[in-house]
Short mmCIF file of C-alpha atoms in Angstrom, two decimals:
data_model
loop_
_atom_site.label_atom_id
_atom_site.label_comp_id
_atom_site.label_asym_id
_atom_site.label_seq_id
_atom_site.Cartn_x
_atom_site.Cartn_y
_atom_site.Cartn_z
CA MET A 18 -12.91 35.32 26.46
CA GLY A 19 -9.63 33.25 26.38
CA LYS A 20 -6.46 35.03 27.14
CA LYS A 21 -3.51 35.46 24.05
CA ILE A 22 -0.47 34.27 24.33
CA MET A 23 2.28 34.43 22.16
CA ILE A 24 5.42 31.48 22.05
CA VAL A 25 8.34 33.30 20.36
CA GLY A 26 12.32 31.71 19.84
CA ALA A 27 11.07 28.21 18.96
CA ASN A 28 12.09 26.84 15.31
CA PHE A 29 10.12 24.00 14.63
CA GLU A 30 13.39 22.73 11.94
CA ASP A 31 14.77 21.36 15.40
CA LYS A 32 12.40 19.00 17.19
CA GLY A 33 13.86 19.74 20.25
CA ALA A 34 12.35 23.39 20.00
CA GLN A 35 9.20 21.92 18.64
CA ALA A 36 8.92 19.45 21.81
CA LYS A 37 9.24 22.50 23.77
CA VAL A 38 6.31 24.39 22.09
CA TYR A 39 4.32 21.16 22.07
CA ILE A 40 4.79 20.84 25.87
CA ILE A 41 4.07 24.70 27.00
CA ILE A 42 0.53 24.28 24.70
CA ASP A 43 -0.36 21.15 26.46
CA GLU A 44 0.48 23.25 30.12
CA LEU A 45 -1.66 26.17 29.34
CA LYS A 46 -4.27 24.74 28.15
CA LYS A 47 -4.46 22.08 31.00
CA ARG A 48 -4.91 25.71 33.13
CA PHE A 49 -6.51 27.64 30.67
CA GLY A 50 -8.59 25.71 28.14
CA ASP A 51 -9.87 28.73 26.01
CA CYS A 52 -6.56 30.35 25.98
CA GLU A 53 -5.47 31.26 22.42
CA VAL A 54 -1.80 30.40 21.45
CA PHE A 55 -0.17 32.33 18.69
CA TYR A 56 3.51 30.39 17.83
CA ALA A 57 5.94 33.39 16.37
CA HIS A 58 7.81 31.87 13.52
CA ASN A 59 10.47 32.85 10.88
CA ASP A 60 7.91 32.21 7.91
CA SER A 61 7.78 28.84 7.77
CA GLN A 62 5.22 26.55 6.11
CA PHE A 63 2.74 24.47 8.14
CA ASP A 64 -0.29 22.48 7.92
CA ASP A 65 -2.84 24.54 9.65
CA ALA A 66 -5.62 20.73 9.63
CA LEU A 67 -3.24 18.91 11.94
CA TYR A 68 -2.46 22.22 14.87
CA ARG A 69 -4.53 23.24 17.68
CA PHE A 70 -2.98 26.43 17.60
CA ASN A 71 -2.84 29.72 15.71
CA LYS A 72 0.56 31.22 13.55
CA ILE A 73 2.06 34.26 13.23
CA VAL A 74 5.20 35.22 11.65
CA LEU A 75 7.75 37.33 13.76
CA ASN A 76 10.51 37.67 11.37
CA ARG A 77 12.91 40.68 11.27
CA LYS A 78 11.02 43.16 9.21
CA VAL A 79 8.17 42.24 11.38
CA GLN A 80 9.54 43.01 14.70
CA SER A 81 10.71 46.30 13.04
CA GLN A 82 7.62 47.56 11.98
CA VAL A 83 5.59 46.72 15.30
CA LEU A 84 8.45 48.51 17.48
CA LYS A 85 8.40 52.12 15.14
CA SER A 86 4.95 52.00 14.94
CA ASN A 87 2.15 54.13 16.96
CA PRO A 88 -0.11 51.82 18.16
CA LEU A 89 -2.75 53.68 17.05
CA GLY A 90 -1.58 53.90 13.22
CA ASN A 91 -2.54 51.91 10.44
CA ILE A 92 -0.13 49.40 8.85
CA THR A 93 0.01 46.60 7.40
CA LYS A 94 -2.06 43.81 8.16
CA LEU A 95 1.09 41.22 8.54
CA PHE A 96 -0.92 39.39 11.42
CA ARG A 97 -1.52 35.43 10.64
CA LYS A 98 -3.87 33.34 12.26
CA LYS A 99 -4.90 29.99 12.37
CA ASP A 100 -6.94 30.47 8.71
CA ASP A 101 -5.11 33.20 7.93
CA SER A 102 -8.01 35.48 7.70
CA ALA A 103 -9.45 35.64 11.12
CA SER A 104 -7.60 38.17 12.10
CA SER A 105 -7.43 40.38 8.39
CA GLY A 106 -9.36 42.94 10.46
CA ASN A 107 -6.81 43.49 12.81
CA ASP A 108 -3.24 45.09 12.04
CA ILE A 109 -0.10 43.35 13.96
CA VAL A 110 0.41 46.34 16.44
CA GLU A 111 -3.26 45.81 17.50
CA MET A 112 -3.01 41.97 17.66
CA ILE A 113 0.14 42.82 19.75
CA SER A 114 -0.70 44.60 21.98
CA GLN A 115 -3.48 42.85 23.17
CA MET A 116 -1.63 39.78 24.12
CA ASP A 117 -1.88 38.34 27.87
CA LEU A 118 1.40 36.95 28.00
CA ILE A 119 4.46 35.88 25.70
CA ILE A 120 6.95 33.30 26.51
CA ASP A 121 10.18 32.65 25.00
CA ALA A 122 11.21 29.29 24.15
CA SER A 123 14.92 29.43 23.16
CA ASP A 124 17.14 27.36 23.25
CA HIS A 125 20.87 29.31 23.63
CA ALA A 126 20.29 32.52 21.71
CA LEU A 127 22.87 34.91 24.42
CA VAL A 128 25.80 33.87 23.55
CA ASP A 129 28.88 35.26 22.38
CA THR A 130 29.01 32.68 19.55
CA ALA A 131 25.90 33.95 18.44
CA SER A 132 25.55 36.50 15.44
CA ILE A 133 24.84 40.28 16.41
CA GLU A 134 21.23 39.89 14.49
CA ASP A 135 19.93 36.60 16.29
CA ILE A 136 20.90 38.48 19.47
CA GLU A 137 19.28 41.78 18.49
CA TYR A 138 16.30 39.50 17.57
CA TYR A 139 16.05 38.05 20.53
CA LEU A 140 16.09 41.45 22.58
CA ASP A 141 13.61 42.75 20.13
CA ASN A 142 10.90 40.33 21.28
CA ILE A 143 11.38 41.68 25.04
CA ARG A 144 11.67 45.11 23.99
CA ILE A 145 7.97 43.91 22.07
CA ALA A 146 6.56 42.93 25.49
CA LYS A 147 8.08 45.95 27.41
CA LYS A 148 6.49 48.49 24.70
CA PHE A 149 3.06 47.00 25.28
CA LYS A 150 3.58 46.29 29.28
CA ILE A 151 3.00 42.07 28.10
CA PRO A 152 4.37 40.01 30.73
CA MET A 153 6.94 37.33 29.87
CA ILE A 154 8.35 34.29 30.97
CA VAL A 155 11.65 32.92 29.65
CA MET A 156 11.63 29.69 29.62
CA PRO A 157 14.23 27.55 30.85
CA GLN A 158 17.29 28.13 28.12
CA SER A 159 21.39 27.73 28.45
CA PHE A 160 22.80 31.68 28.58
CA GLY A 161 26.50 32.63 28.11
CA PRO A 162 29.77 32.90 28.21
CA PHE A 163 29.26 36.21 27.11
CA ASN A 164 33.14 37.37 26.34
CA PHE A 165 31.83 39.76 23.49
CA GLY A 166 34.73 41.15 21.69
CA LEU A 167 35.01 45.00 21.27
CA ASP A 168 32.89 45.74 18.45
CA SER A 169 30.19 43.66 20.10
CA MET A 170 30.15 44.98 23.55
CA HIS A 171 27.43 47.39 23.59
CA VAL A 172 24.82 44.44 23.53
CA LEU A 173 25.66 43.88 27.61
CA GLY A 174 24.24 47.26 28.06
CA GLU A 175 21.56 46.13 26.15
CA MET A 176 21.08 42.62 27.87
CA LYS A 177 22.09 43.93 31.39
CA ASP A 178 19.17 47.14 30.46
CA LEU A 179 16.50 44.44 29.15
CA LEU A 180 16.64 41.59 30.79
CA PHE A 181 15.36 42.54 34.04
CA TYR A 182 11.46 42.91 32.48
CA PRO A 183 10.72 39.36 32.11
CA LYS A 184 8.72 38.06 35.22
CA LYS A 185 11.04 35.91 35.34
CA ILE A 186 13.82 34.03 33.57
CA TYR A 187 14.68 30.18 34.23
CA ALA A 188 18.72 29.38 32.88
CA ARG A 189 18.98 25.45 32.41
CA GLU A 190 22.36 24.95 33.40
CA GLN A 191 23.96 26.32 36.94
CA ASP A 192 26.67 27.56 34.06
CA GLY A 193 24.80 29.62 32.54
CA TYR A 194 23.04 30.72 35.93
CA ASN A 195 26.53 31.78 37.23
CA GLU A 196 27.23 33.94 33.85
CA MET A 197 23.96 35.48 34.24
CA ILE A 198 23.86 36.80 38.39
CA GLY A 199 27.76 37.83 37.41
CA TYR A 200 27.10 39.92 34.44
CA PHE A 201 24.03 41.19 35.08
CA GLY A 202 22.82 40.43 39.12
CA LEU A 203 19.43 40.09 37.79
CA ASP A 204 16.45 39.13 40.55
CA ASN A 205 13.93 37.70 38.04
CA LEU A 206 16.28 34.61 37.48
CA ASP A 207 16.04 31.07 39.05
CA ARG A 208 17.50 27.65 37.61
CA SER A 209 15.73 24.75 36.48
CA ASN A 210 16.35 21.54 34.07
CA ASP A 211 14.66 21.41 30.79
CA ILE A 212 10.99 21.43 30.60
CA ILE A 213 11.43 18.17 28.27
CA LEU A 214 12.88 16.35 30.72
CA PRO A 215 10.11 15.46 33.40
CA SER A 216 7.04 16.00 30.87
CA ASN A 217 5.58 12.42 31.43
CA ASN A 218 1.77 13.56 31.29
CA PHE A 219 1.65 15.15 27.64
CA ASP A 220 -1.37 15.36 25.67
CA LEU A 221 -1.38 15.50 22.35
CA SER A 222 -5.04 16.26 21.61
CA ASN A 223 -4.32 19.63 23.48
CA VAL A 224 -1.86 20.60 20.26
CA CYS A 225 -2.61 18.53 17.35
CA THR A 226 -6.07 17.96 15.61
CA ARG A 227 -7.47 14.01 14.92
CA PHE A 228 -6.35 14.90 12.00
CA TYR A 229 -2.72 14.13 12.73
CA ARG A 230 -1.76 10.81 12.57
CA ALA A 231 2.46 10.12 14.08
CA GLU A 232 4.26 6.88 11.65
CA ILE A 233 6.44 5.42 13.67
CA PRO A 234 9.30 3.22 11.46
CA GLU A 235 9.29 0.39 11.92
CA ILE A 236 12.08 -1.67 12.70
CA THR A 237 13.62 -4.85 14.21
CA GLU A 238 13.30 -5.84 18.05
CA GLY A 239 16.14 -6.29 20.62
CA ASN A 240 19.57 -5.07 20.09
CA ASN A 241 18.57 -1.62 18.67
CA VAL A 242 21.00 1.58 18.68
CA ALA A 243 20.32 4.37 17.98
CA ILE A 244 22.77 7.17 16.38
CA ILE A 245 21.60 10.91 16.44
CA PRO A 246 24.77 13.16 14.76
CA ASN A 247 24.71 16.49 14.92
CA ALA A 248 26.42 18.47 11.99
CA ARG A 249 28.63 20.90 14.16
CA CYS A 250 30.77 18.20 15.18
CA PHE A 251 31.44 17.31 10.91
CA SER A 252 32.51 21.33 10.75
CA LYS A 253 35.59 21.85 8.41
CA ASN A 254 38.07 21.40 11.49
CA PHE A 255 36.58 17.96 12.97
CA ASN A 256 34.89 16.54 9.98
CA ASP A 257 38.17 13.66 10.35
CA ARG A 258 38.21 13.53 12.99
CA THR A 259 34.67 12.12 13.93
CA MET A 260 34.17 10.34 10.98
CA ASP A 261 37.23 8.29 12.57
CA MET A 262 35.73 8.25 15.97
CA TYR A 263 32.04 6.67 14.27
CA LYS A 264 34.10 4.30 12.06
CA LYS A 265 35.50 2.98 15.39
CA LEU A 266 32.02 2.89 17.15
CA PHE A 267 30.87 0.95 14.40
CA GLU A 268 32.86 -1.52 14.32
CA THR A 269 32.10 -1.78 18.22
CA LEU A 270 28.51 -2.52 17.55
CA LYS A 271 28.73 -4.87 14.58
CA ASP A 272 31.56 -6.69 17.06
CA ALA A 273 28.63 -6.79 19.77
CA LYS A 274 25.98 -7.69 16.85
CA LYS A 275 23.94 -4.74 17.17
CA ASN A 276 21.32 -3.45 14.73
CA VAL A 277 22.58 0.46 14.20
CA TYR A 278 20.10 3.17 12.97
CA ILE A 279 21.06 6.79 12.24
CA PHE A 280 18.43 9.39 12.16
CA SER A 281 17.86 13.23 12.06
CA GLN A 282 16.91 14.83 15.10
CA ALA A 283 17.31 18.59 13.50
CA SER A 284 16.48 19.49 9.66
CA SER A 285 20.20 20.43 9.23
CA ASP A 286 21.47 17.04 10.61
CA MET A 287 20.05 15.24 7.30
CA GLU A 288 22.98 15.38 4.76
CA VAL A 289 25.29 14.50 7.90
CA CYS A 290 23.29 11.33 8.55
CA LYS A 291 22.81 10.68 4.79
CA THR A 292 27.42 11.18 4.88
CA LEU A 293 27.33 8.53 7.80
CA PHE A 294 25.40 6.11 6.34
CA SER A 295 26.96 6.48 3.09
CA THR A 296 30.44 5.77 4.35
CA PHE A 297 29.70 3.05 6.52
CA ARG A 298 26.63 1.06 5.01
CA TYR A 299 29.47 -1.35 4.24
CA PHE A 300 28.69 -2.71 7.93
CA SER A 301 25.56 -5.01 7.16
CA ASN A 302 23.70 -3.77 10.59
CA VAL A 303 23.78 -0.01 9.90
CA ASN A 304 20.66 1.36 8.99
CA MET A 305 19.32 4.54 8.03
CA ILE A 306 15.73 6.36 9.10
CA GLU A 307 15.00 8.79 5.98
CA LYS A 308 11.59 9.73 7.30
CA GLU A 309 11.93 13.19 9.45
CA LEU A 310 10.57 12.86 12.77
CA ASP A 311 8.39 15.11 14.55
CA CYS A 312 9.20 15.51 18.47
CA PHE A 313 6.04 13.38 18.99
CA GLU A 314 7.32 10.48 16.22
CA LEU A 315 11.02 10.47 17.76
CA ASN A 316 9.99 9.84 21.56
CA GLN A 317 7.80 6.94 20.28
CA PHE A 318 10.53 5.41 17.88
CA MET A 319 13.14 6.21 20.84
CA LYS A 320 11.48 3.26 23.09
CA ASN A 321 12.98 0.62 20.29
CA PHE A 322 16.58 0.70 21.38
CA GLU A 323 18.79 -0.57 24.48
CA ILE A 324 21.02 2.31 23.96
CA VAL A 325 21.48 6.14 22.17
CA ILE A 326 24.73 7.42 21.10
CA SER A 327 23.53 11.39 20.86
CA SER A 328 25.04 14.63 20.02
CA ARG A 329 21.90 16.40 19.83
CA TYR A 330 20.06 17.50 22.81
CA LEU A 331 16.94 16.35 22.28
CA GLY A 332 17.89 12.79 21.47
CA CYS A 333 19.32 12.93 24.97
CA VAL A 334 16.83 13.60 27.11
CA GLN A 335 14.15 11.64 25.06
CA ALA A 336 16.13 8.66 25.57
CA TYR A 337 16.53 9.43 29.09
CA ARG A 338 12.47 10.22 29.04
CA ASN A 339 12.20 6.40 28.64
CA PHE A 340 14.90 5.15 30.86
CA ILE A 341 17.34 4.83 27.87
CA PRO A 342 21.15 5.43 28.66
CA VAL A 343 23.42 7.37 26.21
CA LEU A 344 26.70 7.98 24.96
CA LEU A 345 26.39 11.84 25.10
CA LEU A 346 29.20 12.89 22.70
CA GLY A 347 28.15 16.55 23.05
CA ASN A 348 29.64 19.69 23.27
CA GLY A 349 28.95 22.48 25.95
CA ALA A 350 27.86 22.88 29.78
CA LYS A 351 24.14 21.56 28.55
CA TYR A 352 25.32 18.66 27.76
CA LYS A 353 28.10 17.88 30.75
CA GLU A 354 25.52 19.38 33.33
CA LEU A 355 22.95 16.81 32.18
CA ALA A 356 24.78 13.62 32.18
CA GLU A 357 25.49 14.72 35.54
CA LEU A 358 22.07 15.13 36.03
CA LEU A 359 21.53 11.77 35.34
CA GLY A 360 24.68 9.97 36.49
CA GLN A 361 25.73 9.61 33.66
CA GLU A 362 29.57 11.82 34.00
CA SER A 363 31.53 8.37 32.09
CA LEU A 364 29.42 8.57 29.47
CA PHE A 365 29.89 12.35 28.17
CA PHE A 366 32.55 13.55 25.77
CA ASP A 367 33.31 16.92 24.58
CA VAL A 368 34.10 15.71 20.78
CA LEU A 369 34.74 19.13 19.77
CA SER A 370 37.73 19.23 22.69
CA ASP A 371 41.28 18.59 22.13
CA GLU A 372 41.36 15.74 24.81
CA CYS A 373 38.66 13.82 23.44
CA ASN A 374 40.02 10.72 21.64
CA LYS A 375 37.77 8.00 19.70
CA TYR A 376 40.00 5.34 21.86
CA ASP A 377 38.36 6.32 25.02
CA VAL A 378 34.67 7.22 23.55
CA ASP A 379 34.92 3.53 22.13
CA ASP A 380 36.06 2.27 25.43
CA ALA A 381 33.20 3.89 27.23
CA LEU A 382 30.82 2.22 24.93
CA ILE A 383 32.09 -1.25 25.48
CA GLU A 384 31.66 -0.80 29.21
CA LEU A 385 27.75 0.28 28.36
CA ILE A 386 26.99 -2.76 26.42
CA LYS A 387 28.90 -5.16 28.88
CA ASP A 388 26.57 -2.76 31.98
CA THR A 389 23.93 -1.79 30.02
CA ASP A 390 20.96 -2.82 32.55
CA ILE A 391 23.07 -1.19 35.25
CA ALA A 392 23.07 2.40 33.21
CA LYS A 393 19.29 1.81 32.41
CA THR A 394 19.07 1.46 36.74
CA ARG A 395 20.59 4.40 37.31
CA VAL A 396 18.81 6.66 34.74
CA GLN A 397 15.14 5.03 35.79
CA THR A 398 16.60 5.97 39.70
CA ARG A 399 17.46 9.77 38.65
CA MET A 400 14.43 10.38 36.18
CA LEU A 401 11.89 9.26 38.75
CA THR A 402 13.37 12.04 41.34
CA TYR A 403 12.91 14.67 38.87
CA GLN A 404 9.49 13.55 36.76
CA ASN A 405 7.25 15.22 39.06
CA GLN A 406 9.47 18.54 39.07
CA THR A 407 8.27 21.44 36.91
CA ILE A 408 7.80 25.17 36.84
CA PHE A 409 5.00 25.52 35.16
CA ASP A 410 2.84 26.72 38.26
CA ILE A 411 4.72 29.95 37.21
CA PHE A 412 1.46 29.91 35.08
CA ASP A 413 -0.45 29.77 38.42
CA LYS A 414 1.10 32.57 39.42
CA LEU A 415 -0.30 34.80 36.56
CA GLY A 416 -3.42 35.49 38.63
CA TRP A 417 -5.82 34.99 35.36
#
């Protein structure tokens, strides 16, 4: 009988999270061909015919029932498997207790800007693992800062109590690693780059069935630039400044005779894409891809571009994997350290900081257009250094 593994913390509406789940499942299947993988989600809708993994609803209500229940008791059967009926004879407590491993694939859940409810959701997954003595691995992700107010300070104590439980926790950025060590002194913490960055031997057949068909948009060949925005940059306090910046960039791209394609990485960014397109469609070179691409389609589609302008982490990573330079318009340590990792520091701008202005960003774009081949070579050289790095040997140490 194969091992049972549950993946928590991901959200398929964000294709970066989807890519993590795909890569984790692929690596598990390569090592443990008969394992059963369960993707824990918040009651999302899926076409079961497309996937080779099981799905389970694990929202706050279900977490609470699991944590409060007696494993020997009888509770409502809430566990969903691939066909929604295969597990009808088992309740969720029994199924959770039979898991051999829980993997957390969150992106940046433990941070002082998150709601207490979201932090407790994250911690409850550790509590579930601990309750049933299930080994747990926390995949590379961002942590901190932890500058909680007085009314939220109690979560630091909960975090300190629970974060020692996972077999291994990987901090994606040095900044987050320092926060975790400084606050909690963890001995199960390591640094690692994002798992998506070096993953170049992905086998889609380990994740999707033969019924899956990638639909890649067809666009013009050559001189293409991708725009991948982030709705956060268009919040009330930043919208006007961000729109002014994009107008300046679109003018430069028009002058350089580039074909511009706007598309989203996350469902939450689709409205921003539509706003950008409707506002600047008077530039004849500006286009929009309305299809919401999945993570595999996104990676394939990215091969059409010579430059990417992205405020989304996965957009940057997918570009780098294809040796494409990025004008990185992000915010926070994860974007800054990613740019430094690939030698792209001069192309990173914290667009939510007071120091950022549209003229500096535009100057960087002009230089990138002029020296695209040099920037591409630099990315390729760095990527070849990282593509053979992996943390997945942690699976081999489970002793299965």
